[in-house]
Every structure is written in structure tokens, then in C-alpha cells.
mmCIF file with all atom_site columns, C-alpha atoms in Angstrom:
data_model
loop_
_atom_site.group_PDB
_atom_site.id
_atom_site.type_symbol
_atom_site.label_atom_id
_atom_site.label_alt_id
_atom_site.label_comp_id
_atom_site.label_asym_id
_atom_site.label_entity_id
_atom_site.label_seq_id
_atom_site.pdbx_PDB_ins_code
_atom_site.Cartn_x
_atom_site.Cartn_y
_atom_site.Cartn_z
_atom_site.occupancy
_atom_site.B_iso_or_equiv
_atom_site.pdbx_formal_charge
_atom_site.auth_seq_id
_atom_site.auth_comp_id
_atom_site.auth_asym_id
_atom_site.auth_atom_id
_atom_site.pdbx_PDB_model_num
ATOM 1   C CA . GLN X 1 1   ? 66.377 72.037  -2.453  1.00 79.00 ? 10  GLN X CA 1
ATOM 2   C CA . VAL X 1 2   ? 66.073 75.716  -3.578  1.00 89.00 ? 11  VAL X CA 1
ATOM 3   C CA . GLN X 1 3   ? 66.528 78.204  -0.301  1.00 93.00 ? 12  GLN X CA 1
ATOM 4   C CA . LEU X 1 4   ? 65.364 82.248  -0.540  1.00 95.00 ? 13  LEU X CA 1
ATOM 5   C CA . VAL X 1 5   ? 66.804 84.251  1.907   1.00 95.00 ? 14  VAL X CA 1
ATOM 6   C CA . GLU X 1 6   ? 65.310 87.435  2.570   1.00 96.00 ? 15  GLU X CA 1
ATOM 7   C CA . SER X 1 7   ? 66.541 90.666  4.218   1.00 96.00 ? 16  SER X CA 1
ATOM 8   C CA . GLY X 1 8   ? 66.182 93.767  4.021   1.00 97.00 ? 17  GLY X CA 1
ATOM 9   C CA . GLY X 1 9   ? 63.255 94.528  6.574   1.00 98.00 ? 18  GLY X CA 1
ATOM 10  C CA . GLY X 1 10  ? 62.808 96.734  9.587   1.00 98.00 ? 19  GLY X CA 1
ATOM 11  C CA . SER X 1 11  ? 61.146 100.003 10.559  1.00 98.00 ? 20  SER X CA 1
ATOM 12  C CA . VAL X 1 12  ? 60.651 103.672 9.337   1.00 98.00 ? 21  VAL X CA 1
ATOM 13  C CA . GLN X 1 13  ? 58.552 106.590 9.338   1.00 98.00 ? 22  GLN X CA 1
ATOM 14  C CA . ALA X 1 14  ? 55.939 107.420 6.737   1.00 98.00 ? 23  ALA X CA 1
ATOM 15  C CA . GLY X 1 15  ? 57.947 108.289 3.881   1.00 98.00 ? 24  GLY X CA 1
ATOM 16  C CA . GLU X 1 16  ? 61.377 106.744 4.232   1.00 98.00 ? 25  GLU X CA 1
ATOM 17  C CA . SER X 1 17  ? 62.179 103.923 2.197   1.00 98.00 ? 26  SER X CA 1
ATOM 18  C CA . LEU X 1 18  ? 63.728 100.337 2.789   1.00 98.00 ? 27  LEU X CA 1
ATOM 19  C CA . ARG X 1 19  ? 64.707 97.977  0.231   1.00 98.00 ? 28  ARG X CA 1
ATOM 20  C CA . LEU X 1 20  ? 64.317 93.792  0.633   1.00 98.00 ? 29  LEU X CA 1
ATOM 21  C CA . SER X 1 21  ? 66.219 91.842  -0.885  1.00 98.00 ? 30  SER X CA 1
ATOM 22  C CA . CYS X 1 22  ? 66.242 88.100  -2.314  1.00 97.00 ? 31  CYS X CA 1
ATOM 23  C CA . VAL X 1 23  ? 68.514 85.736  -2.883  1.00 96.00 ? 32  VAL X CA 1
ATOM 24  C CA . ALA X 1 24  ? 68.316 81.846  -3.891  1.00 93.00 ? 33  ALA X CA 1
ATOM 25  C CA . SER X 1 25  ? 70.680 79.163  -3.445  1.00 92.00 ? 34  SER X CA 1
ATOM 26  C CA . GLY X 1 26  ? 71.137 75.325  -2.999  1.00 89.00 ? 35  GLY X CA 1
ATOM 27  C CA . SER X 1 27  ? 69.827 73.516  -6.244  1.00 85.00 ? 36  SER X CA 1
ATOM 28  C CA . LEU X 1 28  ? 68.746 75.056  -8.395  1.00 86.00 ? 37  LEU X CA 1
ATOM 29  C CA . PHE X 1 29  ? 69.101 74.733  -12.222 1.00 87.00 ? 38  PHE X CA 1
ATOM 30  C CA . ARG X 1 30  ? 66.940 78.314  -13.219 1.00 87.00 ? 39  ARG X CA 1
ATOM 31  C CA . ILE X 1 31  ? 64.439 80.416  -11.598 1.00 89.00 ? 40  ILE X CA 1
ATOM 32  C CA . VAL X 1 32  ? 61.233 81.428  -13.952 1.00 90.00 ? 41  VAL X CA 1
ATOM 33  C CA . ALA X 1 33  ? 60.266 84.152  -11.705 1.00 93.00 ? 42  ALA X CA 1
ATOM 34  C CA . MET X 1 34  ? 60.599 85.761  -8.465  1.00 94.00 ? 43  MET X CA 1
ATOM 35  C CA . ARG X 1 35  ? 57.448 87.421  -6.446  1.00 97.00 ? 44  ARG X CA 1
ATOM 36  C CA . TRP X 1 36  ? 57.345 88.858  -3.680  1.00 98.00 ? 45  TRP X CA 1
ATOM 37  C CA . TYR X 1 37  ? 53.816 88.919  -1.750  1.00 98.00 ? 46  TYR X CA 1
ATOM 38  C CA . ARG X 1 38  ? 53.550 90.101  1.780   1.00 98.00 ? 47  ARG X CA 1
ATOM 39  C CA . GLN X 1 39  ? 50.291 89.693  4.399   1.00 98.00 ? 48  GLN X CA 1
ATOM 40  C CA . ALA X 1 40  ? 49.063 91.938  6.815   1.00 96.00 ? 49  ALA X CA 1
ATOM 41  C CA . PRO X 1 41  ? 47.510 91.171  10.010  1.00 90.00 ? 50  PRO X CA 1
ATOM 42  C CA . GLY X 1 42  ? 43.891 90.120  9.770   1.00 93.00 ? 51  GLY X CA 1
ATOM 43  C CA . LYS X 1 43  ? 44.380 90.417  5.664   1.00 95.00 ? 52  LYS X CA 1
ATOM 44  C CA . GLN X 1 44  ? 44.842 88.058  2.450   1.00 96.00 ? 53  GLN X CA 1
ATOM 45  C CA . ARG X 1 45  ? 48.211 87.556  1.155   1.00 96.00 ? 54  ARG X CA 1
ATOM 46  C CA . GLU X 1 46  ? 48.655 89.274  -1.811  1.00 97.00 ? 55  GLU X CA 1
ATOM 47  C CA . LEU X 1 47  ? 51.716 89.959  -4.058  1.00 97.00 ? 56  LEU X CA 1
ATOM 48  C CA . VAL X 1 48  ? 52.850 93.241  -4.605  1.00 98.00 ? 57  VAL X CA 1
ATOM 49  C CA . ALA X 1 49  ? 55.178 92.759  -6.986  1.00 98.00 ? 58  ALA X CA 1
ATOM 50  C CA . GLY X 1 50  ? 56.507 90.072  -9.702  1.00 97.00 ? 59  GLY X CA 1
ATOM 51  C CA . ILE X 1 51  ? 58.659 90.310  -12.201 1.00 95.00 ? 60  ILE X CA 1
ATOM 52  C CA . ASN X 1 52  ? 59.457 87.252  -14.847 1.00 89.00 ? 61  ASN X CA 1
ATOM 53  C CA . ALA X 1 53  ? 62.174 86.142  -16.714 1.00 82.00 ? 62  ALA X CA 1
ATOM 54  C CA . GLY X 1 54  ? 60.827 87.733  -19.557 1.00 83.00 ? 63  GLY X CA 1
ATOM 55  C CA . GLN X 1 55  ? 61.529 90.764  -17.109 1.00 84.00 ? 64  GLN X CA 1
ATOM 56  C CA . ALA X 1 56  ? 57.428 91.106  -17.358 1.00 93.00 ? 65  ALA X CA 1
ATOM 57  C CA . ILE X 1 57  ? 56.697 93.144  -14.052 1.00 96.00 ? 66  ILE X CA 1
ATOM 58  C CA . THR X 1 58  ? 53.162 93.843  -12.016 1.00 97.00 ? 67  THR X CA 1
ATOM 59  C CA . TYR X 1 59  ? 52.283 95.474  -9.574  1.00 98.00 ? 68  TYR X CA 1
ATOM 60  C CA . ALA X 1 60  ? 49.950 95.914  -6.906  1.00 97.00 ? 69  ALA X CA 1
ATOM 61  C CA . ASP X 1 61  ? 47.744 99.023  -7.157  1.00 98.00 ? 70  ASP X CA 1
ATOM 62  C CA . SER X 1 62  ? 48.255 100.265 -3.893  1.00 97.00 ? 71  SER X CA 1
ATOM 63  C CA . VAL X 1 63  ? 52.144 100.471 -4.660  1.00 98.00 ? 72  VAL X CA 1
ATOM 64  C CA . LYS X 1 64  ? 52.149 101.359 -7.451  1.00 97.00 ? 73  LYS X CA 1
ATOM 65  C CA . GLY X 1 65  ? 55.030 104.315 -8.423  1.00 97.00 ? 74  GLY X CA 1
ATOM 66  C CA . ARG X 1 66  ? 56.480 103.999 -4.937  1.00 98.00 ? 75  ARG X CA 1
ATOM 67  C CA . PHE X 1 67  ? 57.642 100.375 -5.502  1.00 98.00 ? 76  PHE X CA 1
ATOM 68  C CA . THR X 1 68  ? 60.413 98.957  -8.073  1.00 98.00 ? 77  THR X CA 1
ATOM 69  C CA . ILE X 1 69  ? 60.753 95.191  -8.130  1.00 97.00 ? 78  ILE X CA 1
ATOM 70  C CA . SER X 1 70  ? 64.160 94.431  -10.054 1.00 95.00 ? 79  SER X CA 1
ATOM 71  C CA . ARG X 1 71  ? 66.368 91.304  -10.995 1.00 92.00 ? 80  ARG X CA 1
ATOM 72  C CA . ASP X 1 72  ? 69.726 90.510  -11.164 1.00 92.00 ? 81  ASP X CA 1
ATOM 73  C CA . ASN X 1 73  ? 69.763 86.789  -13.440 1.00 86.00 ? 82  ASN X CA 1
ATOM 74  C CA . ALA X 1 74  ? 73.731 86.288  -11.929 1.00 89.00 ? 83  ALA X CA 1
ATOM 75  C CA . LYS X 1 75  ? 73.278 86.737  -8.296  1.00 92.00 ? 84  LYS X CA 1
ATOM 76  C CA . ASN X 1 76  ? 69.736 84.617  -8.287  1.00 92.00 ? 85  ASN X CA 1
ATOM 77  C CA . ALA X 1 77  ? 68.913 87.741  -6.423  1.00 94.00 ? 86  ALA X CA 1
ATOM 78  C CA . VAL X 1 78  ? 65.069 89.677  -6.360  1.00 95.00 ? 87  VAL X CA 1
ATOM 79  C CA . TYR X 1 79  ? 65.123 93.456  -5.269  1.00 97.00 ? 88  TYR X CA 1
ATOM 80  C CA . LEU X 1 80  ? 62.287 95.123  -3.454  1.00 98.00 ? 89  LEU X CA 1
ATOM 81  C CA . GLN X 1 81  ? 62.789 99.095  -3.531  1.00 98.00 ? 90  GLN X CA 1
ATOM 82  C CA . MET X 1 82  ? 60.177 100.894 -0.937  1.00 98.00 ? 91  MET X CA 1
ATOM 83  C CA . ASN X 1 83  ? 59.855 104.251 -1.218  1.00 98.00 ? 92  ASN X CA 1
ATOM 84  C CA . ASN X 1 84  ? 57.886 106.279 0.041   1.00 98.00 ? 93  ASN X CA 1
ATOM 85  C CA . LEU X 1 85  ? 56.625 104.482 3.077   1.00 98.00 ? 94  LEU X CA 1
ATOM 86  C CA . LYS X 1 86  ? 52.875 104.924 4.186   1.00 98.00 ? 95  LYS X CA 1
ATOM 87  C CA . PRO X 1 87  ? 51.918 103.146 7.151   1.00 97.00 ? 96  PRO X CA 1
ATOM 88  C CA . GLU X 1 88  ? 49.672 100.638 5.564   1.00 96.00 ? 97  GLU X CA 1
ATOM 89  C CA . ASP X 1 89  ? 52.879 98.784  4.587   1.00 98.00 ? 98  ASP X CA 1
ATOM 90  C CA . THR X 1 90  ? 53.187 97.202  7.938   1.00 98.00 ? 99  THR X CA 1
ATOM 91  C CA . ALA X 1 91  ? 52.829 93.703  6.978   1.00 98.00 ? 100 ALA X CA 1
ATOM 92  C CA . ALA X 1 92  ? 55.519 90.552  6.956   1.00 98.00 ? 101 ALA X CA 1
ATOM 93  C CA . TYR X 1 93  ? 56.773 90.722  3.487   1.00 98.00 ? 102 TYR X CA 1
ATOM 94  C CA . TYR X 1 94  ? 57.740 86.571  1.676   1.00 98.00 ? 103 TYR X CA 1
ATOM 95  C CA . CYS X 1 95  ? 60.514 86.342  -1.276  1.00 97.00 ? 104 CYS X CA 1
ATOM 96  C CA . ASN X 1 96  ? 58.395 83.875  -4.322  1.00 96.00 ? 105 ASN X CA 1
ATOM 97  C CA . SER X 1 97  ? 59.876 81.883  -6.544  1.00 94.00 ? 106 SER X CA 1
ATOM 98  C CA . TYR X 1 98  ? 59.064 79.293  -9.517  1.00 92.00 ? 107 TYR X CA 1
ATOM 99  C CA . ALA X 1 99  ? 61.839 77.046  -10.251 1.00 91.00 ? 108 ALA X CA 1
ATOM 100 C CA . TYR X 1 100 ? 63.368 74.603  -12.191 1.00 92.00 ? 109 TYR X CA 1
ATOM 101 C CA . TYR X 1 101 ? 65.537 72.565  -10.129 1.00 90.00 ? 110 TYR X CA 1
ATOM 102 C CA . THR X 1 102 ? 67.158 70.389  -13.119 1.00 92.00 ? 111 THR X CA 1
ATOM 103 C CA . SER X 1 103 ? 66.825 71.164  -16.517 1.00 92.00 ? 112 SER X CA 1
ATOM 104 C CA . THR X 1 104 ? 63.246 69.333  -16.675 1.00 94.00 ? 113 THR X CA 1
ATOM 105 C CA . ASN X 1 105 ? 61.410 69.561  -13.204 1.00 93.00 ? 114 ASN X CA 1
ATOM 106 C CA . TRP X 1 106 ? 60.080 72.913  -11.227 1.00 93.00 ? 115 TRP X CA 1
ATOM 107 C CA . ASN X 1 107 ? 58.401 74.140  -7.552  1.00 94.00 ? 116 ASN X CA 1
ATOM 108 C CA . GLU X 1 108 ? 57.001 76.896  -5.553  1.00 94.00 ? 117 GLU X CA 1
ATOM 109 C CA . PHE X 1 109 ? 59.784 77.898  -2.537  1.00 95.00 ? 118 PHE X CA 1
ATOM 110 C CA . TRP X 1 110 ? 59.278 80.183  0.260   1.00 96.00 ? 119 TRP X CA 1
ATOM 111 C CA . GLY X 1 111 ? 61.737 82.837  1.438   1.00 97.00 ? 120 GLY X CA 1
ATOM 112 C CA . GLN X 1 112 ? 61.133 82.460  4.927   1.00 96.00 ? 121 GLN X CA 1
ATOM 113 C CA . GLY X 1 113 ? 59.399 86.581  5.571   1.00 96.00 ? 122 GLY X CA 1
ATOM 114 C CA . THR X 1 114 ? 61.343 90.512  6.148   1.00 97.00 ? 123 THR X CA 1
ATOM 115 C CA . LEU X 1 115 ? 58.892 92.536  8.516   1.00 97.00 ? 124 LEU X CA 1
ATOM 116 C CA . VAL X 1 116 ? 58.102 95.534  7.633   1.00 98.00 ? 125 VAL X CA 1
ATOM 117 C CA . THR X 1 117 ? 56.242 98.420  10.299  1.00 98.00 ? 126 THR X CA 1
ATOM 118 C CA . VAL X 1 118 ? 55.310 102.207 9.642   1.00 98.00 ? 127 VAL X CA 1
ATOM 119 C CA . SER X 1 119 ? 55.092 104.115 11.729  1.00 97.00 ? 128 SER X CA 1
ATOM 120 C CA . SER X 1 120 ? 52.964 107.705 11.071  1.00 93.00 ? 129 SER X CA 1
#
């Protein structure tokens, strides 16, 4: 089974930065795409950023210019560099991946989430 292990969350003040990491392990054949989602209290879970196998990147409008997603295929990892954090960025952040666990079978996998709290 593929597992996604997240790290890097914490509590910071507005304007500071955090770097989230997500490393995939287990019965992993090939990662197709990796994404970061977040969910704040009382709000729907939303896509923050995503990167596919062709390095095409998507960002939510609210984080463009502040967040940067990157991928290290050799390490089966995805990162989210979050700069100039704002209180509205406060949420639980989740790593998500579409990956093949055999040469012909794929599935969607989720991390457990890591909390990011930004105070004003």
C-alpha cells in the first residue's frame, strides 16, 4: 500500500514562511500527480496546488505568487513552500497523489494532514 507522510506544519505569524513536505513510500510503481489540499474550519476542502508528471502546475488564486509547489521524483516527494503566510491560510493541509502501485493499477492516496496556523 502506498503511504504519504507529511511534515512541516506549525504555528507562525503573518508574513513568515513554512515548507511542507510529503514523501510517498510503500508499494509504489509510479507517481502520476501530486497535490496539496487544505481545509479550514467551516470551509470545503480546496485544491491549493498540484503538479503532474509533465511538471504542469496549478495554483489556487488565493496562493498565487506566495506558494510554490515542487516535486522530486527521485525521492518520491512533493513540497509546498509557503511564503508571506496570511491568517486566512490557516488550515489542515493534506497531501494527495495519483499513483500506480503496479505497472497497470493506480489509485488515489491521501496523507493524514498537517496543521498550519497563522496568527496576525
